[in-house]
PDB file of C-alpha atoms in Angstrom:
ATOM      1  CA  UNK A  28       0.132   0.245   0.006  1.00 62.00           C
ATOM      2  CA  UNK A  29       1.350   3.342  -1.047  1.00 80.00           C
ATOM      3  CA  UNK A  30       1.326   6.612   1.583  1.00 87.00           C
ATOM      4  CA  UNK A  31       0.451   9.598   0.169  1.00 91.00           C
ATOM      5  CA  UNK A  32       2.328  11.716   2.895  1.00 92.00           C
ATOM      6  CA  UNK A  33       0.990  14.859   4.151  1.00 92.00           C
ATOM      7  CA  UNK A  34       2.425  18.736   4.401  1.00 94.00           C
ATOM      8  CA  UNK A  35       0.995  21.217   6.554  1.00 92.00           C
ATOM      9  CA  UNK A  36       2.687  24.766   7.210  1.00 91.00           C
ATOM     10  CA  UNK A  37       4.600  25.553   4.957  1.00 90.00           C
ATOM     11  CA  UNK A  38       6.233  27.360   3.933  1.00 87.00           C
ATOM     12  CA  UNK A  39       7.661  26.562   6.978  1.00 88.00           C
ATOM     13  CA  UNK A  40      10.126  29.407   8.321  1.00 87.00           C
ATOM     14  CA  UNK A  41       7.540  31.781   7.610  1.00 91.00           C
ATOM     15  CA  UNK A  42       4.724  29.271  10.259  1.00 94.00           C
ATOM     16  CA  UNK A  43       2.985  31.605  12.886  1.00 95.00           C
ATOM     17  CA  UNK A  44       2.358  29.669  16.098  1.00 96.00           C
ATOM     18  CA  UNK A  45      -1.274  29.613  16.460  1.00 96.00           C
ATOM     19  CA  UNK A  46      -3.262  29.172  19.954  1.00 97.00           C
ATOM     20  CA  UNK A  47      -4.329  25.556  19.696  1.00 95.00           C
ATOM     21  CA  UNK A  48      -0.273  25.707  18.718  1.00 95.00           C
ATOM     22  CA  UNK A  49      -0.019  27.240  21.934  1.00 97.00           C
ATOM     23  CA  UNK A  50      -2.757  24.339  23.489  1.00 97.00           C
ATOM     24  CA  UNK A  51      -0.895  21.239  22.600  1.00 94.00           C
ATOM     25  CA  UNK A  52       2.575  23.020  23.990  1.00 96.00           C
ATOM     26  CA  UNK A  53       1.237  23.263  27.167  1.00 97.00           C
ATOM     27  CA  UNK A  54      -0.263  19.984  27.787  1.00 95.00           C
ATOM     28  CA  UNK A  55       3.194  18.299  26.682  1.00 94.00           C
ATOM     29  CA  UNK A  56       4.991  19.636  29.407  1.00 96.00           C
ATOM     30  CA  UNK A  57       2.093  19.086  31.762  1.00 96.00           C
ATOM     31  CA  UNK A  58       2.687  15.661  30.383  1.00 94.00           C
ATOM     32  CA  UNK A  59       5.973  15.331  30.119  1.00 93.00           C
ATOM     33  CA  UNK A  60       6.875  16.253  34.219  1.00 95.00           C
ATOM     34  CA  UNK A  61       4.054  14.015  34.534  1.00 95.00           C
ATOM     35  CA  UNK A  62       6.176  10.572  33.529  1.00 91.00           C
ATOM     36  CA  UNK A  63       9.333  12.831  34.558  1.00 91.00           C
ATOM     37  CA  UNK A  64       8.036  12.426  38.405  1.00 93.00           C
ATOM     38  CA  UNK A  65       6.763   9.497  37.394  1.00 90.00           C
ATOM     39  CA  UNK A  66       9.561   7.678  36.596  1.00 86.00           C
ATOM     40  CA  UNK A  67      11.570   8.940  38.383  1.00 87.00           C
ATOM     41  CA  UNK A  68      10.097   6.538  41.444  1.00 87.00           C
ATOM     42  CA  UNK A  69      11.694   3.207  39.663  1.00 81.00           C
ATOM     43  CA  UNK A  70      14.216   1.972  40.816  1.00 76.00           C
ATOM     44  CA  UNK A  71      17.396   3.683  38.981  1.00 75.00           C
ATOM     45  CA  UNK A  72      19.128   0.279  38.477  1.00 82.00           C
ATOM     46  CA  UNK A  73      17.522  -3.030  36.763  1.00 81.00           C
ATOM     47  CA  UNK A  74      18.252  -6.974  36.584  1.00 87.00           C
ATOM     48  CA  UNK A  75      19.823  -8.147  33.362  1.00 89.00           C
ATOM     49  CA  UNK A  76      16.791 -10.285  33.210  1.00 91.00           C
ATOM     50  CA  UNK A  77      14.160  -6.956  33.215  1.00 86.00           C
ATOM     51  CA  UNK A  78      17.036  -5.861  30.647  1.00 85.00           C
ATOM     52  CA  UNK A  79      16.487  -8.329  28.398  1.00 90.00           C
ATOM     53  CA  UNK A  80      12.043  -8.872  28.712  1.00 89.00           C
ATOM     54  CA  UNK A  81      12.533  -4.867  28.218  1.00 85.00           C
ATOM     55  CA  UNK A  82      14.847  -5.510  24.786  1.00 86.00           C
ATOM     56  CA  UNK A  83      12.237  -8.128  23.526  1.00 89.00           C
ATOM     57  CA  UNK A  84       9.088  -6.566  24.327  1.00 90.00           C
ATOM     58  CA  UNK A  85      10.895  -3.104  22.569  1.00 87.00           C
ATOM     59  CA  UNK A  86      11.632  -5.660  19.496  1.00 88.00           C
ATOM     60  CA  UNK A  87      14.127  -5.424  16.898  1.00 88.00           C
ATOM     61  CA  UNK A  88      15.002  -2.093  15.455  1.00 88.00           C
ATOM     62  CA  UNK A  89      13.541  -0.621  12.975  1.00 90.00           C
ATOM     63  CA  UNK A  90      14.694  -1.301   9.580  1.00 93.00           C
ATOM     64  CA  UNK A  91      16.022   2.408   7.627  1.00 93.00           C
ATOM     65  CA  UNK A  92      14.602   1.061   4.647  1.00 93.00           C
ATOM     66  CA  UNK A  93      11.423   1.344   6.368  1.00 93.00           C
ATOM     67  CA  UNK A  94      11.774   4.474   7.373  1.00 94.00           C
ATOM     68  CA  UNK A  95      10.777   8.240   6.118  1.00 94.00           C
ATOM     69  CA  UNK A  96      12.204  11.963   6.771  1.00 96.00           C
ATOM     70  CA  UNK A  97      10.793  15.162   7.233  1.00 96.00           C
ATOM     71  CA  UNK A  98      11.716  18.891   7.673  1.00 96.00           C
ATOM     72  CA  UNK A  99       9.902  19.837  10.719  1.00 96.00           C
ATOM     73  CA  UNK A 100       8.863  23.214  12.485  1.00 96.00           C
ATOM     74  CA  UNK A 101       8.911  22.788  15.581  1.00 96.00           C
ATOM     75  CA  UNK A 102       7.679  24.957  18.541  1.00 97.00           C
ATOM     76  CA  UNK A 103      10.522  27.031  19.389  1.00 96.00           C
ATOM     77  CA  UNK A 104      10.814  27.943  16.944  1.00 96.00           C
ATOM     78  CA  UNK A 105      14.248  25.922  15.266  1.00 96.00           C
ATOM     79  CA  UNK A 106      13.476  23.927  11.681  1.00 96.00           C
ATOM     80  CA  UNK A 107      15.255  20.192  12.207  1.00 96.00           C
ATOM     81  CA  UNK A 108      14.805  17.405  10.793  1.00 96.00           C
ATOM     82  CA  UNK A 109      13.439  13.531  11.314  1.00 95.00           C
ATOM     83  CA  UNK A 110      12.316  10.351  11.360  1.00 94.00           C
ATOM     84  CA  UNK A 111       9.455   8.712  11.479  1.00 92.00           C
ATOM     85  CA  UNK A 112       7.606   5.039  10.423  1.00 89.00           C
ATOM     86  CA  UNK A 113       6.521   5.007   6.956  1.00 90.00           C
ATOM     87  CA  UNK A 114       3.693   3.744   7.337  1.00 90.00           C
ATOM     88  CA  UNK A 115       2.009   7.373   8.550  1.00 88.00           C
ATOM     89  CA  UNK A 116       1.398  10.477   6.514  1.00 92.00           C
ATOM     90  CA  UNK A 117       2.513  12.948   8.839  1.00 92.00           C
ATOM     91  CA  UNK A 118       5.174  12.748  11.189  1.00 92.00           C
ATOM     92  CA  UNK A 119       3.273  13.932  14.093  1.00 89.00           C
ATOM     93  CA  UNK A 120       0.271  11.485  14.912  1.00 83.00           C
ATOM     94  CA  UNK A 121       0.528   8.724  17.845  1.00 71.00           C
ATOM     95  CA  UNK A 122       3.345   9.043  20.380  1.00 73.00           C
ATOM     96  CA  UNK A 123       5.531  10.991  18.056  1.00 81.00           C
ATOM     97  CA  UNK A 124       3.636  14.649  18.572  1.00 86.00           C
ATOM     98  CA  UNK A 125       6.901  16.025  20.108  1.00 90.00           C
ATOM     99  CA  UNK A 126      10.731  15.930  19.133  1.00 93.00           C
ATOM    100  CA  UNK A 127      13.447  17.822  21.907  1.00 94.00           C
ATOM    101  CA  UNK A 128      15.516  20.214  20.487  1.00 96.00           C
ATOM    102  CA  UNK A 129      19.021  19.315  19.325  1.00 96.00           C
ATOM    103  CA  UNK A 130      19.603  23.659  18.302  1.00 96.00           C
ATOM    104  CA  UNK A 131      18.006  25.126  21.409  1.00 97.00           C
ATOM    105  CA  UNK A 132      17.400  21.652  24.480  1.00 96.00           C
ATOM    106  CA  UNK A 133      12.884  22.585  24.565  1.00 96.00           C
ATOM    107  CA  UNK A 134      12.094  19.226  26.059  1.00 95.00           C
ATOM    108  CA  UNK A 135       9.723  19.002  25.114  1.00 95.00           C
ATOM    109  CA  UNK A 136       8.352  20.690  21.666  1.00 96.00           C
ATOM    110  CA  UNK A 137       5.605  19.722  19.756  1.00 96.00           C
ATOM    111  CA  UNK A 138       5.749  19.720  15.969  1.00 96.00           C
ATOM    112  CA  UNK A 139       3.406  21.999  14.875  1.00 96.00           C
ATOM    113  CA  UNK A 140       4.211  22.334  10.437  1.00 95.00           C
ATOM    114  CA  UNK A 141       5.883  20.018   8.574  1.00 95.00           C
ATOM    115  CA  UNK A 142       7.021  18.434   5.156  1.00 96.00           C
ATOM    116  CA  UNK A 143       8.110  14.732   4.154  1.00 96.00           C
ATOM    117  CA  UNK A 144      10.887  14.634   2.141  1.00 96.00           C
ATOM    118  CA  UNK A 145      12.292  11.308   1.984  1.00 94.00           C
ATOM    119  CA  UNK A 146      13.451   7.673   2.525  1.00 94.00           C
ATOM    120  CA  UNK A 147      15.342   7.639   4.814  1.00 94.00           C
ATOM    121  CA  UNK A 148      17.332   3.903   2.812  1.00 93.00           C
ATOM    122  CA  UNK A 149      15.528   1.932  -0.846  1.00 91.00           C
ATOM    123  CA  UNK A 150      13.788  -1.526   0.552  1.00 88.00           C
ATOM    124  CA  UNK A 151      17.040  -4.289   0.065  1.00 89.00           C
ATOM    125  CA  UNK A 152      16.205  -6.323  -3.404  1.00 88.00           C
ATOM    126  CA  UNK A 153      13.649  -8.579  -4.205  1.00 80.00           C
ATOM    127  CA  UNK A 154      14.624 -12.048  -4.022  1.00 64.00           C
ATOM    128  CA  UNK A 155      13.259 -14.964  -5.863  1.00 58.00           C
ATOM    129  CA  UNK A 156      13.785 -18.895  -4.241  1.00 61.00           C
ATOM    130  CA  UNK A 157      16.470 -21.435  -6.376  1.00 62.00           C
ATOM    131  CA  UNK A 158      14.901 -23.222  -8.170  1.00 55.00           C
TER     132      UNK A 158
END
């Protein structure tokens, strides 16, 4: 199935923040602070058994050919590149609607505008079974 990638808020450099952007950023900051308080309650070290269970739950890393590159404008105004799973037409769906800004360090910084750039890598060539 071919995904039709969407754009929002182009050109990114001229995007003006909306009330909804401000509201989303405030909500994300509150969520982030709550998560940080919860994580602070966890033990500081994990047993090897717990680490292995986490690895099994998370599964193997996603191969590069299943990722798509995006140019994102963050709430702070900085424009960055990021990758997402190729199956989504938008980079801000689900739990990936925010980033940590590598320029100013704002964490979380909601995505307010975006444009698709293309796949991270080409898929491997299909191999036909011998015979």
